[in-house]
Coordinates of C-alpha atoms in Angstrom, one line a residue:
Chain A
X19 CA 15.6 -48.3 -4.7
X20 CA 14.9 -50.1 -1.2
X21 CA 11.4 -51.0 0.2
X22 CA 9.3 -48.8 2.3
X23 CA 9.9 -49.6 5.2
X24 CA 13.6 -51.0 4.3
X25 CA 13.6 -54.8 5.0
X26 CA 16.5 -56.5 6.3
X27 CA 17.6 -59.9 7.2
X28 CA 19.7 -60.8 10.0
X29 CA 22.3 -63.9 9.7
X30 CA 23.2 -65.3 13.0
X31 CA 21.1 -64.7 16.0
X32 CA 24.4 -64.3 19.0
X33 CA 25.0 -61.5 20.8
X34 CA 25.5 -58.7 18.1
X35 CA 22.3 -60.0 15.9
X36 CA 20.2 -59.9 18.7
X37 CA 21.4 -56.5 19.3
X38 CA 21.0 -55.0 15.6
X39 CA 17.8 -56.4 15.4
X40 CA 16.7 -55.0 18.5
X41 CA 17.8 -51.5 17.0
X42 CA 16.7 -52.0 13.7
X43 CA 13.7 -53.4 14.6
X44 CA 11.7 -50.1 15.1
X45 CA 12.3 -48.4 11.9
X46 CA 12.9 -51.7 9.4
X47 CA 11.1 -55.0 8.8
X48 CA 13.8 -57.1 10.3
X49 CA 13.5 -61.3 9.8
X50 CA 16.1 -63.7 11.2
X51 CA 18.2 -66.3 9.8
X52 CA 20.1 -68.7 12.1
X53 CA 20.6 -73.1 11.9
X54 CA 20.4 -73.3 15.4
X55 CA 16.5 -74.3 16.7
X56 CA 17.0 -72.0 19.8
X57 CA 18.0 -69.2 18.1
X58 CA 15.2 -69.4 16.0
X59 CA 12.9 -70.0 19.0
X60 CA 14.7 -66.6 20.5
X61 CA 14.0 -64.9 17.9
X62 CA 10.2 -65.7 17.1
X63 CA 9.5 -65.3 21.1
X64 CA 10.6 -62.0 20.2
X65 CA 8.4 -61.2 17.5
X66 CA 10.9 -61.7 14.6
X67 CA 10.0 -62.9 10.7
X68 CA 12.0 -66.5 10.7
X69 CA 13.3 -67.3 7.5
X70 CA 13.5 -70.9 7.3
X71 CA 15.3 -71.5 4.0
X72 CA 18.4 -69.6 2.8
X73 CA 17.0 -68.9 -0.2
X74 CA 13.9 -67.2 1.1
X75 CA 16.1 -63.9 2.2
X76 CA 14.7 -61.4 -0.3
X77 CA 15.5 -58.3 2.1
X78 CA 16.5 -55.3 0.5
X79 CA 20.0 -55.8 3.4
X80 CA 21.2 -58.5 4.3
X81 CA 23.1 -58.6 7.5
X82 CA 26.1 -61.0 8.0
X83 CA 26.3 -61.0 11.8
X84 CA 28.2 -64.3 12.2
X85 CA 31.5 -64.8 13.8
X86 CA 34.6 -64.0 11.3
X87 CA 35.7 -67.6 11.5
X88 CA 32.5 -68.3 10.0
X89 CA 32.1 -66.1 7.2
X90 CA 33.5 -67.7 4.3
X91 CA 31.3 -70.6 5.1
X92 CA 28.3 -68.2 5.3
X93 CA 29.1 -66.8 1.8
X94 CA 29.7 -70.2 -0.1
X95 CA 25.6 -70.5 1.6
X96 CA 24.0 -67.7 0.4
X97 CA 25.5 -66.9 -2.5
X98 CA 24.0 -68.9 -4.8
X99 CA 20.5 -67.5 -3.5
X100 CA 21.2 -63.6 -3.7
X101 CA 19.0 -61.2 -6.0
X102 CA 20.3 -58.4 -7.9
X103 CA 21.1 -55.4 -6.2
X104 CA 20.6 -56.9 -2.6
X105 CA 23.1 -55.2 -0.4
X106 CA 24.9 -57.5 2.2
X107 CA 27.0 -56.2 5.2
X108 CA 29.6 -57.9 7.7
X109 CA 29.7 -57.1 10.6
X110 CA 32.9 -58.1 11.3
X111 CA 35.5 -56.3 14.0
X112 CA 38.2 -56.4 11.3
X113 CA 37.8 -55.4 7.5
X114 CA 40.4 -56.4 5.5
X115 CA 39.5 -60.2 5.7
X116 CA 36.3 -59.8 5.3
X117 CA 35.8 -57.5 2.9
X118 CA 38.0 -60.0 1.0
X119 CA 36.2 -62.4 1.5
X120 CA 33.0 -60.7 0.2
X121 CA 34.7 -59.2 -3.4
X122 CA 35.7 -62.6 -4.1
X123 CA 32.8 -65.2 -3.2
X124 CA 30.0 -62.7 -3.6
X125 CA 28.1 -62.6 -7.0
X126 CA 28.5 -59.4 -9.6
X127 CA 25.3 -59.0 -9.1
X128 CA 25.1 -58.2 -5.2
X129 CA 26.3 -54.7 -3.4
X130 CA 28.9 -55.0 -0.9
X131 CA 29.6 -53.0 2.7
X132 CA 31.7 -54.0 4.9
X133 CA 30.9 -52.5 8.2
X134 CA 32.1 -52.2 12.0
X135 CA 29.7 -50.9 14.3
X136 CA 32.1 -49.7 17.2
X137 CA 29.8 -50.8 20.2
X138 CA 29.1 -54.3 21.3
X139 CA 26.2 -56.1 23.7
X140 CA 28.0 -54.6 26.7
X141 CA 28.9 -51.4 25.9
X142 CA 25.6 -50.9 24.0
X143 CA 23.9 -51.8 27.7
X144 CA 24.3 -47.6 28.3
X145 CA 22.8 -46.6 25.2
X146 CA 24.3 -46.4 22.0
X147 CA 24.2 -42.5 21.4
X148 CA 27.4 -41.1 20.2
X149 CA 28.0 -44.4 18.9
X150 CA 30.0 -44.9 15.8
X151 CA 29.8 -47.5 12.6
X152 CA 32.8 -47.6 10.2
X153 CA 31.7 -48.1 6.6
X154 CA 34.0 -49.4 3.9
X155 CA 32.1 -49.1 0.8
X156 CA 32.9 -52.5 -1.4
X157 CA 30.9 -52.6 -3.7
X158 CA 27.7 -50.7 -5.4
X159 CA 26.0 -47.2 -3.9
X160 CA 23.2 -48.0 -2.4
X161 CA 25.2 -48.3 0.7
X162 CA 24.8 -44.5 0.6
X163 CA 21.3 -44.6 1.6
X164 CA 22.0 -46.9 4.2
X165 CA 24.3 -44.7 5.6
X166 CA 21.9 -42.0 5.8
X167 CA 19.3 -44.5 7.5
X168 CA 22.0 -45.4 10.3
X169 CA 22.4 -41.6 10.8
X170 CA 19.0 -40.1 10.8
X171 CA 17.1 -42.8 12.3
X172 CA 19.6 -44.5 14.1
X173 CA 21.2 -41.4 15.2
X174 CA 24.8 -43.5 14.5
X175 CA 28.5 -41.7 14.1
X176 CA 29.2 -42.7 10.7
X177 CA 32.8 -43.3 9.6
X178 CA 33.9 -44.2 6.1
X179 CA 37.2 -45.7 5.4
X180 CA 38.8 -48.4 3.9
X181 CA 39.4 -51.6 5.3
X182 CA 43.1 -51.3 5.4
X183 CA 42.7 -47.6 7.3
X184 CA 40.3 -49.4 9.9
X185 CA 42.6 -52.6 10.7
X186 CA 45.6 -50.1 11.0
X187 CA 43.8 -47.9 13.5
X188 CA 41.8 -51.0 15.4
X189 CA 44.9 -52.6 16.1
X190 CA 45.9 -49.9 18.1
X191 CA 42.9 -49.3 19.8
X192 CA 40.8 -52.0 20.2
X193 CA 43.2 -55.0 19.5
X194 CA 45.5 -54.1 22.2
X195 CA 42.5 -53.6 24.4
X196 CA 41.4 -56.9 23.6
X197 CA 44.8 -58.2 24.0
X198 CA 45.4 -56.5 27.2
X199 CA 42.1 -57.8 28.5
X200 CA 43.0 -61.5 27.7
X201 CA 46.8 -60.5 29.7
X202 CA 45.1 -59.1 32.8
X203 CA 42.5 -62.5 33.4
X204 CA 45.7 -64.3 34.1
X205 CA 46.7 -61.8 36.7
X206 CA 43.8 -61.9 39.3
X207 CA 41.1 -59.7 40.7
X208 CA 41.4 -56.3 40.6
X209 CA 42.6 -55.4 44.0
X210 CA 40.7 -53.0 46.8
X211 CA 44.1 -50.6 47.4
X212 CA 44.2 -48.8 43.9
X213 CA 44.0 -45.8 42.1
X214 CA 41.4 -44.1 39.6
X215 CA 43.5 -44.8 36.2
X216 CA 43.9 -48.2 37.5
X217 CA 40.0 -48.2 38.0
X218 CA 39.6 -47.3 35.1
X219 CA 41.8 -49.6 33.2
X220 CA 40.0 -52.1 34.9
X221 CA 36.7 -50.4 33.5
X222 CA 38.2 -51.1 30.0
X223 CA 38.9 -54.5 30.3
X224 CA 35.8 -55.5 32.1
X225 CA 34.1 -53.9 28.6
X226 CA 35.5 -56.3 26.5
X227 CA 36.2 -59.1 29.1
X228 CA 33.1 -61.5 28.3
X229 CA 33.4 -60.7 24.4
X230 CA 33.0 -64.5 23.0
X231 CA 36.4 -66.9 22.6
X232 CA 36.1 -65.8 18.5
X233 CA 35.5 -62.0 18.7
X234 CA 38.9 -61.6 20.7
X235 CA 40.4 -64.2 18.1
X236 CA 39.3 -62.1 15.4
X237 CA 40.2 -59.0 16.8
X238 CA 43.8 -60.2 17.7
X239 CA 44.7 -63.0 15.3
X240 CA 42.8 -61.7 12.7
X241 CA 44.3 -58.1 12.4
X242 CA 47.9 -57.8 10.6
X243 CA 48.5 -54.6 11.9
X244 CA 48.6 -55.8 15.5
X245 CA 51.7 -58.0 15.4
X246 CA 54.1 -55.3 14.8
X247 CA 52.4 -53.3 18.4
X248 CA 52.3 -56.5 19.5
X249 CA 56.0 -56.6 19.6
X250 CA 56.5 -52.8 20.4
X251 CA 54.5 -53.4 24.1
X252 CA 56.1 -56.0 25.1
X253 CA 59.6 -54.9 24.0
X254 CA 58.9 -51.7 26.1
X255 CA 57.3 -53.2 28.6
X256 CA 60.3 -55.8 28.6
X257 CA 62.6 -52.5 28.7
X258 CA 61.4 -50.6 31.4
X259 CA 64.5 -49.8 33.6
X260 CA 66.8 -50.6 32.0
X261 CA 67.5 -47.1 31.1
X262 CA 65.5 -45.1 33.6
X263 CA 67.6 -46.5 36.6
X264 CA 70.5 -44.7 35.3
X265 CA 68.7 -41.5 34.1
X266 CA 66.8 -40.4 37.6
X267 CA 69.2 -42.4 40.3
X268 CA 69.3 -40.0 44.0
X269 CA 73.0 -40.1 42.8
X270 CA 72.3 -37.3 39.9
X271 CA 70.0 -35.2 41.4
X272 CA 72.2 -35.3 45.3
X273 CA 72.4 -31.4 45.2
X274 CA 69.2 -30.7 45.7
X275 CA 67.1 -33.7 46.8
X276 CA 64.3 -32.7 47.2
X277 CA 63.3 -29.5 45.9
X278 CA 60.0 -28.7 43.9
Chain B
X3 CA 48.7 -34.2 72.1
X4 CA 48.8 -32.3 69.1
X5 CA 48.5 -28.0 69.1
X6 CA 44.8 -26.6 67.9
X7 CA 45.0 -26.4 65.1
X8 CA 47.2 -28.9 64.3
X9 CA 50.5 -28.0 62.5
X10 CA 51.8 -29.1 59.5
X11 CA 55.3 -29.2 58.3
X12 CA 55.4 -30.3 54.4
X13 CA 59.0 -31.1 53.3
X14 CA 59.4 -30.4 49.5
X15 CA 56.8 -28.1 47.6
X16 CA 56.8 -30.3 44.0
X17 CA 53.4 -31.7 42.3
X18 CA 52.2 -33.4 45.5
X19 CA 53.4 -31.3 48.2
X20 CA 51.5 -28.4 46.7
X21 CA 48.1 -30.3 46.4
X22 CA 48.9 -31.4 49.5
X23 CA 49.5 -27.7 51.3
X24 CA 46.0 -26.5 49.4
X25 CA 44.4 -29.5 50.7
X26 CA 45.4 -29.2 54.2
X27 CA 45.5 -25.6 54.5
X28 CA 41.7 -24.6 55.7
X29 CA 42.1 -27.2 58.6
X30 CA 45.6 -27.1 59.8
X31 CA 48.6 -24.7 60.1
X32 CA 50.5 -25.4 57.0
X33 CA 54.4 -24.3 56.8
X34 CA 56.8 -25.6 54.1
X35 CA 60.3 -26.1 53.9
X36 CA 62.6 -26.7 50.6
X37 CA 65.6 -26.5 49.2
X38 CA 65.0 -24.5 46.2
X39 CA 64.3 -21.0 46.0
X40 CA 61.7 -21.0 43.5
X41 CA 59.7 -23.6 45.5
X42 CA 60.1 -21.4 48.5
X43 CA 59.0 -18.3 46.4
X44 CA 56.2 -20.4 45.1
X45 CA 54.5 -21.6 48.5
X46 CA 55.3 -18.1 50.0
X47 CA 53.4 -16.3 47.2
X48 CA 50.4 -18.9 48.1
X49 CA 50.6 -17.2 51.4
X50 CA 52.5 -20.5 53.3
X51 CA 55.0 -19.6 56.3
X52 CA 58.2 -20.9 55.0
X53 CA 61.1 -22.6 56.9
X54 CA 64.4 -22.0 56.0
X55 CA 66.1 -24.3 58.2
X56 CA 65.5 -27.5 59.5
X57 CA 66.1 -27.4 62.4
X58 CA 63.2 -25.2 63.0
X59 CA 60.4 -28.2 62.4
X60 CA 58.9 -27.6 65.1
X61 CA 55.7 -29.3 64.3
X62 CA 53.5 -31.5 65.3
X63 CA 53.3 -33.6 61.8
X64 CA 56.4 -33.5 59.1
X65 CA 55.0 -34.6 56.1
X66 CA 57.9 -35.8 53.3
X67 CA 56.6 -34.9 50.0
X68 CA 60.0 -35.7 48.5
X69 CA 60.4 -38.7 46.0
X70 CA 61.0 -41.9 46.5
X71 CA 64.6 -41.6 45.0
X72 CA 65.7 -38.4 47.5
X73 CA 63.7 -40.0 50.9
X74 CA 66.7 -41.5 52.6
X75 CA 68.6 -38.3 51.9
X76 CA 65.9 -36.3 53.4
X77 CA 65.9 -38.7 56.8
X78 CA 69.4 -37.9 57.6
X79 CA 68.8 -34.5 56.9
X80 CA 66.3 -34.1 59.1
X81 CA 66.7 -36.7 61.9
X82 CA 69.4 -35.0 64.5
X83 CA 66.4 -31.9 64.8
X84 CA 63.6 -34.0 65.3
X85 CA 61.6 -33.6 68.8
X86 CA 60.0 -36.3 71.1
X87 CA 56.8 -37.4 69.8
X88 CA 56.5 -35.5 66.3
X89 CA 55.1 -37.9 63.9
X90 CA 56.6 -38.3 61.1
X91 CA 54.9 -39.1 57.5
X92 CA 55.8 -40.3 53.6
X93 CA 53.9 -40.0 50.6
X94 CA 55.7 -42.3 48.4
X95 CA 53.8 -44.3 46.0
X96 CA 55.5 -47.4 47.3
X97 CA 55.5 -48.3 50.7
X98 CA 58.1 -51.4 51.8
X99 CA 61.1 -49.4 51.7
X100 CA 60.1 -46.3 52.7
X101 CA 59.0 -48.1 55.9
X102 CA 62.5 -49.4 56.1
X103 CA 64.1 -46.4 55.5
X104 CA 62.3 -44.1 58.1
X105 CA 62.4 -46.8 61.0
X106 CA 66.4 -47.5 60.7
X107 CA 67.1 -43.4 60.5
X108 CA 64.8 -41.9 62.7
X109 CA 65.6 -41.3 65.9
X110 CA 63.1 -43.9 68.5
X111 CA 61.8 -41.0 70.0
X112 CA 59.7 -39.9 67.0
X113 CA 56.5 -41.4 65.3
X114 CA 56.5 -42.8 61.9
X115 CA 53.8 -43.5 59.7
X116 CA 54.0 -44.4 55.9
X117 CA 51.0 -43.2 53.7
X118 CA 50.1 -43.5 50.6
X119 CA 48.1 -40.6 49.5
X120 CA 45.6 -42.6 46.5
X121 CA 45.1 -39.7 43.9
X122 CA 47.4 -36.9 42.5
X123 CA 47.4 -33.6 40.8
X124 CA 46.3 -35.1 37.5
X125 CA 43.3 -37.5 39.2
X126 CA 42.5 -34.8 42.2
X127 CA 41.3 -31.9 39.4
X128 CA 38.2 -33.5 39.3
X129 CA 37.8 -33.4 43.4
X130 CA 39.0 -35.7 46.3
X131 CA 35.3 -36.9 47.1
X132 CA 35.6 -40.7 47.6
X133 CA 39.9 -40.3 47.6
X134 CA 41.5 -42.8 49.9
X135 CA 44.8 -42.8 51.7
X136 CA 46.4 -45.5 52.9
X137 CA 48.2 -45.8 55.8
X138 CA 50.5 -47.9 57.1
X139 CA 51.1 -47.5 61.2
X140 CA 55.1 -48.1 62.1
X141 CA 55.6 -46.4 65.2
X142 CA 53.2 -45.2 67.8
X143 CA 49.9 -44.3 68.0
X144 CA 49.3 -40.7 67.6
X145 CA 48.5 -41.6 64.0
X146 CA 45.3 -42.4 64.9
X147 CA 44.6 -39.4 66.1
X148 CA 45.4 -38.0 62.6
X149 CA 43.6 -40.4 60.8
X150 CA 40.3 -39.4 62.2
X151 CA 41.7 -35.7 61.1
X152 CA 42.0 -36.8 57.6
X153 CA 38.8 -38.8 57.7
X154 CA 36.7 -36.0 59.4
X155 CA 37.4 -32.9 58.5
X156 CA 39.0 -33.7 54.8
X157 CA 36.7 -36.8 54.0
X158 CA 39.4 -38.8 52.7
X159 CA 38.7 -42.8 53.4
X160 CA 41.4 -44.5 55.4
X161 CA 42.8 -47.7 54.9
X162 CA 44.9 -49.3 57.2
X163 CA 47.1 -52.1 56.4
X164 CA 51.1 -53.1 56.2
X165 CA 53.1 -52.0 54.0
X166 CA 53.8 -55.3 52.4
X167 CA 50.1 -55.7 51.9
X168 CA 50.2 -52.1 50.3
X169 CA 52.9 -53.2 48.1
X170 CA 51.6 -56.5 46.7
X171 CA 48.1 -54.7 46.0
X172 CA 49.3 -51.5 44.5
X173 CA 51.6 -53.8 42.1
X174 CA 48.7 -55.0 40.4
X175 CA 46.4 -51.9 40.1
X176 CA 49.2 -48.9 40.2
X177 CA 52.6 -50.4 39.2
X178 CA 50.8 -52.0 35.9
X179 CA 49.0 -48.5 35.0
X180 CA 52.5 -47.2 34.8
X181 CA 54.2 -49.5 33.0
X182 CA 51.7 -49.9 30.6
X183 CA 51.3 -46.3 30.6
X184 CA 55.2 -45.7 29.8
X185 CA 54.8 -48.6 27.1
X186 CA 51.7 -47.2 25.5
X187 CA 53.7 -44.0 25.0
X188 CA 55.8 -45.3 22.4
X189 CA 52.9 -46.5 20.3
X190 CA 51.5 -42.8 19.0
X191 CA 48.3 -41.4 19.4
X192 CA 44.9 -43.2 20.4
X193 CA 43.3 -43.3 17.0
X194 CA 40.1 -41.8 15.8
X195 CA 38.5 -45.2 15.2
X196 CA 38.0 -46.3 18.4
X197 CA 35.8 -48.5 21.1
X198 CA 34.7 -47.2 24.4
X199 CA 36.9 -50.0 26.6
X200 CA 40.0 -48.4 24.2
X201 CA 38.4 -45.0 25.6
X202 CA 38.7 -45.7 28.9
X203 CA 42.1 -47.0 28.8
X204 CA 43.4 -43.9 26.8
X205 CA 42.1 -42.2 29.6
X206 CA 43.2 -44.3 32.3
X207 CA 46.9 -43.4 30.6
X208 CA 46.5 -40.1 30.3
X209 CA 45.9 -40.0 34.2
X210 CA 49.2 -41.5 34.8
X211 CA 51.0 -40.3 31.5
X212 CA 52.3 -36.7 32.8
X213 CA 53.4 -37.8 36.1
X214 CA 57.4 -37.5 36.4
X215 CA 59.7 -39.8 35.6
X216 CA 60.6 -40.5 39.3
X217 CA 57.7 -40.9 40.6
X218 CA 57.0 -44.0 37.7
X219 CA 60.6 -45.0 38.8
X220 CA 59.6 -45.4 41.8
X221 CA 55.8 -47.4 41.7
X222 CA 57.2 -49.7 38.8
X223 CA 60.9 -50.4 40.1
X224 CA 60.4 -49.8 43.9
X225 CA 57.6 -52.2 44.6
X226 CA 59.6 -56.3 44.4
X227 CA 56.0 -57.6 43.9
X228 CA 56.2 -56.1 40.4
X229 CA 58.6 -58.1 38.6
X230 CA 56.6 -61.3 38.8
X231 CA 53.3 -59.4 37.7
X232 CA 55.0 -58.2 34.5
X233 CA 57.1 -61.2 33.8
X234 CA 53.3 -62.6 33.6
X235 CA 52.0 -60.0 31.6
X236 CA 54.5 -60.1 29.0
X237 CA 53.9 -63.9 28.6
X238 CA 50.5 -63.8 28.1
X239 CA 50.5 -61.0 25.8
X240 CA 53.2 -63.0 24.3
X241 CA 51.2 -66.5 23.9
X242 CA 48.0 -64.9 22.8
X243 CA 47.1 -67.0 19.7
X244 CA 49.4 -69.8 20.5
X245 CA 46.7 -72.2 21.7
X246 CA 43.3 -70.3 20.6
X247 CA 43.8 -70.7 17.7
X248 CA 43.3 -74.4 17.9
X249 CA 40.4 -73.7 20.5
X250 CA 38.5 -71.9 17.8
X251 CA 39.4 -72.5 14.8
X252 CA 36.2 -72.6 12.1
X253 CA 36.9 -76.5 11.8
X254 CA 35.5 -77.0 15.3
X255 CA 32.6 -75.2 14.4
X256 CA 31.5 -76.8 10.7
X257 CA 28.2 -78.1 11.7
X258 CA 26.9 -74.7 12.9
X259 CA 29.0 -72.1 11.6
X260 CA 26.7 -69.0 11.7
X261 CA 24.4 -69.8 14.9
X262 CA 23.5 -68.2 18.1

């Protein structure tokens, strides 16, 4: 049902395209798609197919690797130009938006996956084993034979939910990261006298710290599932105190001050 | 100036004055004093002399393992049976007030000098290779002698600095692990759909997570540099959103929405 070898086209040539078609590259025909001249220069210097015209992208997968805030405007683009049975992915770090997005500006005729691969440029800088991709099937079943492609050759964790079930568990994991992140740059270095967890928080945030403007918009803004823990952090943030000064005061525990 | 080997009174045989006794035992001779009969049975069982009554500290280091909350008990407990030139030493996890505390109650004849011990039961499973200690000189100078004690023959790295300085750093890296550590824990579980940074922080928490209440107490309501560090957290987590999404909004970007 796909080509041998599987040929995919890449939409955006930033930080995460250059890094899928670096992976891809050695087990798929990969060719690029991106307006931007230098891109396109990147991505020829690099020994990538350049596909010129958006409706030249006859690739078996089409990739979507363009900001969120872009999407919809990518979609209206190449929609008119898709082929039956083409399968086209986002690559978005929320779901629910984007897939859609996808279901409603996508032809019948076109297969849809939404995807989150769980690593980015800098976390992908140690090697991307034991890395994971979410898959939220959208449309179509080819996305099945992808799947197996991502896990065999790729050697990819492969996770399949729905959007809603990966916005509700991002938020908590990687949105309040990202949140968090944007918090601490107001704060100042990291300071010299500190401890391991604080190491490692700082670890965390320095992952996600030079993420691009619009990946931490997405992430934050775009994800309804972070408002309410939003609100929950800072309300016990806002909180602490309050009740613990009265719980362990020396004045409760005088008897025996201190004992084990 | 000090007995061969050195001895070692540790005042209060909790979470920290036990990794404290095992760390200290091969090098020095270790005895422990507390209140409760179950920590005396406990360090006893480990084979630690016990002392049953204060005034028989005899040694040449006290070490307060007690918290935060129960140290200015502890100083007036102690003080009348203190000898010319023992040195006296905290452990508390803030260092302003402690400093306070032991130079208005102990008598002018003994030393005093406020550490800060940088790791813990949780964070020292994994080994105290590359540990630090801060410490914070108040009165005299025989606690130079014992940081080249803990520097040589424990391989612990010494920092020296006020405990202001101590204070205003720790704020930052340790006081904001534990309050966002308290606040994460009314959020639920880290979910299964996860980055690495949101990895890191889990674990980050977790390191801090099962430490007791008063110890948290203490590094988050203790330290006065805090409060202006959260009040700044809170806002920014608070604004997030407010003026990005005017910064990056897909409007801004029309001419090139997909590129590099």
């Amino acid at each position: 049902m796909f080509s041998t070898p599987l040929t995919i086209t890449i939409f955006g040539f930033g930080a995460f395209g250059k890094l899928a078609a670096a992976l891809l590259a050695p087990h798929a025909h990969v060719s690029v798609f991106d307006k931007s001249c230098d891109a396109r220069q990147a991505a020829s210097e690099l020994g990538f197919s350049i596909i010129r015209d958006v409706s030249d992208v006859h690739a078996d997968v089409v990739v979507l690797a363009v900001p969120a805030q872009s999407l919809e405007q990518c979609l209206l683009d190449i929609a008119p130009h898709l082929r039956e049975g083409q399968l086209v992915i986002d690559v978005c770090s929320i779901k629910e938006e984007p897939a859609r997005l996808m279901r409603s500006h996508l032809p019948a005729h076109v297969e849809i996956l939404a995807s989150h691969p769980m690593f980015g440029p800098q976390s992908a800088m140690k090697g991307t084993a034991d890395s994971q991709i979410v898959l939220c099937p959208i449309r179509g079943t080819r996305w099945r034979r992808l799947a197996a492609f991502l896990r065999q050759r790729l050697g990819f964790g492969i996770i399949v939910t729905t959007p809603e079930e990966h916005d509700r568990q991002t938020a908590r994991s990687q949105g309040l990261t990202h949140l968090l992140a944007h918090a601490f740059a107001t704060l100042g270095e990291h300071p010299r006298i500190c401890t391991r967890s604080s190491e490692l928080m700082s670890e965390a945030i320095a992952l996600v710290a030079h993420d691009a403007p619009e990946v931490s918009d997405a992430i934050v803004l775009g994800n309804r599932h972070l408002a309410p823990l939003r609100e929950s952090l800072i309300s016990a943030l806002s909180s602490f105190g309050e009740t613990e000064v009265n719980k362990h005061s020396p004045a409760q525990t005088d008897g025996q001050p201190y004992e084990a």
